[in-house]
mmCIF file of C-alpha atoms in Angstrom:
data_model
loop_
_atom_site.group_PDB
_atom_site.id
_atom_site.type_symbol
_atom_site.label_atom_id
_atom_site.label_comp_id
_atom_site.label_asym_id
_atom_site.label_seq_id
_atom_site.Cartn_x
_atom_site.Cartn_y
_atom_site.Cartn_z
ATOM 1 C CA MET A 1 111.180 79.450 102.064
ATOM 2 C CA LEU A 2 108.150 78.081 100.234
ATOM 3 C CA SER A 3 107.150 76.255 103.355
ATOM 4 C CA VAL A 4 106.498 79.428 105.167
ATOM 5 C CA SER A 5 105.113 81.899 102.441
ATOM 6 C CA ASP A 6 101.983 82.850 104.371
ATOM 7 C CA ARG A 7 104.168 83.951 107.433
ATOM 8 C CA PRO A 8 103.738 87.569 108.042
ATOM 9 C CA ALA A 9 106.894 89.715 107.937
ATOM 10 C CA GLU A 10 107.422 89.642 111.869
ATOM 11 C CA ASP A 11 107.724 85.893 111.626
ATOM 12 C CA ILE A 12 110.132 85.772 108.524
ATOM 13 C CA VAL A 13 112.899 87.959 109.844
ATOM 14 C CA CYS A 14 112.949 86.272 113.622
ATOM 15 C CA LEU A 15 113.269 82.966 111.523
ATOM 16 C CA VAL A 16 116.138 84.117 109.364
ATOM 17 C CA ASP A 17 117.516 86.103 112.178
ATOM 18 C CA PRO A 18 117.726 84.683 115.748
ATOM 19 C CA THR A 19 119.280 87.870 117.221
ATOM 20 C CA CYS A 20 116.555 90.577 116.294
ATOM 21 C CA TYR A 21 113.218 91.044 117.887
ATOM 22 C CA VAL A 22 110.366 93.434 117.194
ATOM 23 C CA SER A 23 110.799 96.635 119.406
ATOM 24 C CA HIS A 24 109.711 100.349 119.548
ATOM 25 C CA LEU A 25 106.219 101.218 117.684
ATOM 26 C CA SER A 26 106.089 98.009 116.170
ATOM 27 C CA ALA A 27 106.030 96.256 119.707
ATOM 28 C CA MET A 28 103.789 98.953 121.198
ATOM 29 C CA GLN A 29 101.090 98.222 118.497
ATOM 30 C CA ARG A 30 101.458 94.271 119.491
ATOM 31 C CA TRP A 31 101.333 94.855 122.910
ATOM 32 C CA GLY A 32 98.115 97.363 122.665
ATOM 33 C CA LEU A 33 99.755 100.342 123.815
ATOM 34 C CA THR A 34 99.309 102.511 120.552
ATOM 35 C CA ASP A 35 96.504 103.175 118.241
ATOM 36 C CA ARG A 36 98.912 104.276 115.549
ATOM 37 C CA THR A 37 99.882 101.319 112.575
ATOM 38 C CA PRO A 38 103.602 101.718 112.041
ATOM 39 C CA ARG A 39 104.759 101.819 108.108
ATOM 40 C CA ALA A 40 107.825 100.380 108.704
ATOM 41 C CA LEU A 41 108.340 96.848 110.939
ATOM 42 C CA ALA A 42 110.821 98.144 113.951
ATOM 43 C CA LEU A 43 113.736 95.557 115.069
ATOM 44 C CA THR A 44 116.173 95.777 117.358
ATOM 45 C CA ARG A 45 119.719 93.241 117.759
ATOM 46 C CA PRO A 46 122.856 93.781 119.082
ATOM 47 C CA ASP A 47 125.877 95.578 117.741
ATOM 48 C CA ARG A 48 127.741 93.401 115.532
ATOM 49 C CA LYS A 49 130.173 92.231 117.531
ATOM 50 C CA THR A 50 127.728 90.963 120.154
ATOM 51 C CA ALA A 51 125.284 89.603 117.698
ATOM 52 C CA THR A 52 128.136 87.623 115.819
ATOM 53 C CA ALA A 53 128.683 86.313 119.266
ATOM 54 C CA ALA A 54 125.059 85.643 119.779
ATOM 55 C CA LEU A 55 124.969 83.966 116.626
ATOM 56 C CA HIS A 56 127.903 81.613 117.048
ATOM 57 C CA ALA A 57 126.476 80.427 120.480
ATOM 58 C CA HIS A 58 122.808 79.790 118.878
ATOM 59 C CA MET A 59 124.500 78.109 115.864
ATOM 60 C CA ASN A 60 126.711 75.478 118.619
ATOM 61 C CA GLU A 61 123.293 75.126 120.489
ATOM 62 C CA ALA A 62 121.785 73.981 117.407
ATOM 63 C CA MET A 63 124.348 71.725 116.009
ATOM 64 C CA ASP A 64 124.214 70.073 119.572
ATOM 65 C CA THR A 65 120.304 69.089 118.980
ATOM 66 C CA ALA A 66 120.238 68.770 114.873
ATOM 67 C CA GLU A 67 119.396 65.279 113.903
ATOM 68 C CA ASN A 68 120.179 66.491 110.233
ATOM 69 C CA ASN A 69 123.042 68.286 108.424
ATOM 70 C CA PHE A 70 123.323 71.682 109.965
ATOM 71 C CA TYR A 71 124.543 74.791 107.737
ATOM 72 C CA PRO A 72 126.302 77.506 109.480
ATOM 73 C CA LEU A 73 124.561 80.516 110.016
ATOM 74 C CA THR A 74 125.791 84.117 109.143
ATOM 75 C CA LEU A 75 125.035 87.571 110.452
ATOM 76 C CA VAL A 76 121.897 88.880 108.498
ATOM 77 C CA GLN A 77 121.915 91.858 106.290
ATOM 78 C CA HIS A 78 118.157 92.351 106.312
ATOM 79 C CA PRO A 79 116.579 93.874 102.998
ATOM 80 C CA ARG A 80 114.914 97.156 103.171
ATOM 81 C CA ARG A 81 111.578 95.256 102.801
ATOM 82 C CA VAL A 82 110.041 92.027 103.796
ATOM 83 C CA ARG A 83 106.741 90.791 102.461
ATOM 84 C CA ARG A 84 105.586 94.585 101.349
ATOM 85 C CA ARG A 85 106.751 96.111 104.345
ATOM 86 C CA ASP A 86 109.444 98.347 105.241
ATOM 87 C CA VAL A 87 111.826 97.012 107.611
ATOM 88 C CA THR A 88 114.249 99.503 110.162
ATOM 89 C CA ILE A 89 116.784 97.798 111.995
ATOM 90 C CA TYR A 90 118.243 99.454 115.450
ATOM 91 C CA GLU A 91 121.500 98.159 116.485
ATOM 92 C CA SER A 92 122.519 98.627 120.270
ATOM 93 C CA LYS A 93 125.365 97.489 122.573
ATOM 94 C CA THR A 94 122.764 97.255 125.109
ATOM 95 C CA ALA A 95 119.742 95.436 123.374
ATOM 96 C CA GLY A 96 117.062 94.372 125.718
ATOM 97 C CA ALA A 97 114.866 91.955 127.168
ATOM 98 C CA PHE A 98 112.567 89.827 124.560
ATOM 99 C CA MET A 99 110.333 87.227 124.494
ATOM 100 C CA THR A 100 108.711 84.477 122.121
ATOM 101 C CA ASN A 101 105.290 85.477 121.281
ATOM 102 C CA ARG A 102 103.280 82.594 121.816
ATOM 103 C CA GLY A 103 102.222 80.110 118.907
ATOM 104 C CA THR A 104 104.887 81.969 116.670
ATOM 105 C CA ASP A 105 108.382 82.643 115.931
ATOM 106 C CA ILE A 106 108.177 86.215 116.561
ATOM 107 C CA ARG A 107 110.438 87.488 119.364
ATOM 108 C CA LEU A 108 108.860 90.803 120.816
ATOM 109 C CA SER A 109 110.322 93.465 123.605
ATOM 110 C CA THR A 110 109.137 92.568 126.780
ATOM 111 C CA VAL A 111 106.473 94.911 127.863
ATOM 112 C CA GLY A 112 108.931 96.622 130.593
ATOM 113 C CA GLN A 113 111.448 97.015 127.944
ATOM 114 C CA THR A 114 109.057 98.643 125.355
ATOM 115 C CA PHE A 115 108.207 101.249 127.681
ATOM 116 C CA LEU A 116 111.895 101.946 128.211
ATOM 117 C CA ASP A 117 112.713 102.039 124.892
ATOM 118 C CA MET A 118 109.926 104.604 124.608
ATOM 119 C CA LEU A 119 112.398 107.152 127.021
ATOM 120 C CA GLN A 120 115.509 105.930 124.930
ATOM 121 C CA ARG A 121 114.219 106.722 121.413
ATOM 122 C CA PRO A 122 110.725 108.484 121.386
ATOM 123 C CA ASP A 123 111.539 108.887 117.830
ATOM 124 C CA LEU A 124 111.137 105.444 117.027
ATOM 125 C CA CYS A 125 108.007 105.546 118.941
ATOM 126 C CA GLY A 126 105.765 108.126 117.552
ATOM 127 C CA GLY A 127 107.578 111.077 119.316
ATOM 128 C CA MET A 128 107.426 112.189 123.198
ATOM 129 C CA SER A 129 104.196 113.549 122.787
ATOM 130 C CA HIS A 130 102.847 110.187 121.857
ATOM 131 C CA VAL A 131 104.583 108.620 124.407
ATOM 132 C CA LEU A 132 103.386 110.658 127.217
ATOM 133 C CA ASP A 133 99.860 109.900 126.139
ATOM 134 C CA VAL A 134 100.460 106.012 126.001
ATOM 135 C CA TRP A 135 102.243 106.050 129.341
ATOM 136 C CA ALA A 136 99.013 108.058 130.890
ATOM 137 C CA GLU A 137 96.840 105.571 129.328
ATOM 138 C CA HIS A 138 98.842 102.443 130.207
ATOM 139 C CA ALA A 139 101.608 102.865 132.784
ATOM 140 C CA PRO A 140 99.232 102.326 135.702
ATOM 141 C CA THR A 141 98.422 98.667 134.650
ATOM 142 C CA PHE A 142 102.195 97.473 133.715
ATOM 143 C CA LEU A 143 103.541 99.623 136.616
ATOM 144 C CA ASP A 144 105.631 96.752 138.332
ATOM 145 C CA GLU A 145 107.103 95.904 134.785
ATOM 146 C CA ILE A 146 107.953 99.137 134.148
ATOM 147 C CA ALA A 147 109.462 99.479 137.295
ATOM 148 C CA SER A 148 111.663 96.458 137.403
ATOM 149 C CA THR A 149 113.003 97.183 133.878
ATOM 150 C CA ILE A 150 113.751 100.538 134.575
ATOM 151 C CA ASP A 151 115.540 99.567 137.829
ATOM 152 C CA GLN A 152 117.774 97.603 135.889
ATOM 153 C CA THR A 153 118.967 99.727 133.728
ATOM 154 C CA PRO A 154 122.521 101.668 134.056
ATOM 155 C CA LYS A 155 121.458 104.625 132.557
ATOM 156 C CA ALA A 156 120.695 107.508 135.263
ATOM 157 C CA LEU A 157 118.913 109.703 132.647
ATOM 158 C CA ILE A 158 116.445 107.044 132.017
ATOM 159 C CA LYS A 159 115.517 106.510 135.807
ATOM 160 C CA SER A 160 115.232 110.448 135.919
ATOM 161 C CA ARG A 161 112.672 110.521 132.915
ATOM 162 C CA ALA A 162 110.631 107.621 134.292
ATOM 163 C CA GLY A 163 110.437 108.805 137.756
ATOM 164 C CA TYR A 164 109.414 112.206 136.669
ATOM 165 C CA ILE A 165 106.646 110.935 134.088
ATOM 166 C CA LEU A 166 105.282 108.020 136.925
ATOM 167 C CA GLU A 167 105.509 110.491 140.025
ATOM 168 C CA GLU A 168 104.989 114.028 138.951
ATOM 169 C CA ARG A 169 102.941 113.457 135.883
ATOM 170 C CA LEU A 170 100.648 110.336 136.727
ATOM 171 C CA GLY A 171 100.944 110.297 140.579
ATOM 172 C CA LEU A 172 102.024 106.945 140.688
ATOM 173 C CA HIS A 173 104.111 105.352 143.544
ATOM 174 C CA HIS A 174 106.505 102.161 143.520
ATOM 175 C CA PRO A 175 109.174 101.382 145.939
ATOM 176 C CA CYS A 176 111.607 101.646 142.959
ATOM 177 C CA ILE A 177 110.721 105.444 142.063
ATOM 178 C CA GLU A 178 112.327 107.033 145.377
ATOM 179 C CA ARG A 179 115.730 105.019 144.996
ATOM 180 C CA TRP A 180 115.719 106.621 141.514
ATOM 181 C CA LYS A 181 116.008 110.041 142.787
ATOM 182 C CA ALA A 182 119.491 109.200 143.819
ATOM 183 C CA PHE A 183 120.618 109.472 140.312
ATOM 184 C CA GLY A 184 119.876 113.054 139.519
ATOM 185 C CA GLN A 185 122.304 115.523 138.743
ATOM 186 C CA ARG A 186 122.425 118.955 136.989
ATOM 187 C CA GLY A 187 123.557 119.177 133.110
ATOM 188 C CA GLY A 188 122.486 120.491 129.989
ATOM 189 C CA SER A 189 121.970 117.063 128.001
ATOM 190 C CA ARG A 190 119.305 116.336 130.741
ATOM 191 C CA LYS A 191 116.029 116.432 128.940
ATOM 192 C CA LEU A 192 112.895 114.725 129.233
ATOM 193 C CA ASP A 193 112.875 114.464 125.013
ATOM 194 C CA PRO A 194 116.328 113.700 123.957
ATOM 195 C CA THR A 195 115.138 115.077 120.339
ATOM 196 C CA ARG A 196 114.295 118.504 121.263
ATOM 197 C CA ASP A 197 116.133 121.651 122.213
ATOM 198 C CA PHE A 198 116.988 122.133 125.973
ATOM 199 C CA ALA A 199 114.259 124.336 127.534
ATOM 200 C CA PRO A 200 114.711 126.414 130.564
ATOM 201 C CA VAL A 201 111.833 124.679 132.241
ATOM 202 C CA PHE A 202 112.844 122.191 135.224
ATOM 203 C CA SER A 203 111.627 119.386 137.389
ATOM 204 C CA GLU A 204 113.835 120.279 140.647
ATOM 205 C CA THR A 205 113.057 116.698 142.066
ATOM 206 C CA TRP A 206 113.991 114.934 138.882
ATOM 207 C CA MET A 207 116.595 117.602 137.591
ATOM 208 C CA ILE A 208 115.672 117.517 133.994
ATOM 209 C CA SER A 209 114.744 119.868 131.429
ATOM 210 C CA LEU A 210 110.652 119.630 130.707
ATOM 211 C CA ASN A 211 111.280 120.481 126.889
ATOM 212 C CA VAL A 212 107.985 118.665 125.925
#
């Protein structure tokens, strides 16, 4: 690693682990969506089985193009700290969309995926109150990207959370939003904030407890 001794933590982790990408509050900071400075670098990668398969595919592709000897890759066990920064790994069976940050080796969740992640894991994004503030300030700018990403998720509850925030709270309109109303259903687990208790205040349209 002497040749990359001046690289930041984000570059290093993405160099050694081709299955991971910067996500959640760390991605929000890089996209300019939050004024908070995360203490830990948040990373997402697929669950172990999916990550191992992705690593083998990456290795096979690299071997096809390698001009020199190629050392087999193994799934990385990230240390708790890299370049004096704490590192938090979030593993998911449905790891989302990412892009390579221009001019670096950093892989970053797309802006649409970053907004989706705020609804799935607000606890990793500064909390739901902060998430709502971020959506209020930035969702109008990125509405097309948000709607496209949310439209592709199979998770009905995420569609309901997004629809409620965009339509009822922010008064925004998009062709996708109307379609999401078909995914609404009653249930005690349908909450705006998944980290807090159920509250008896509801959105009748989106059938979720407004527990924030």
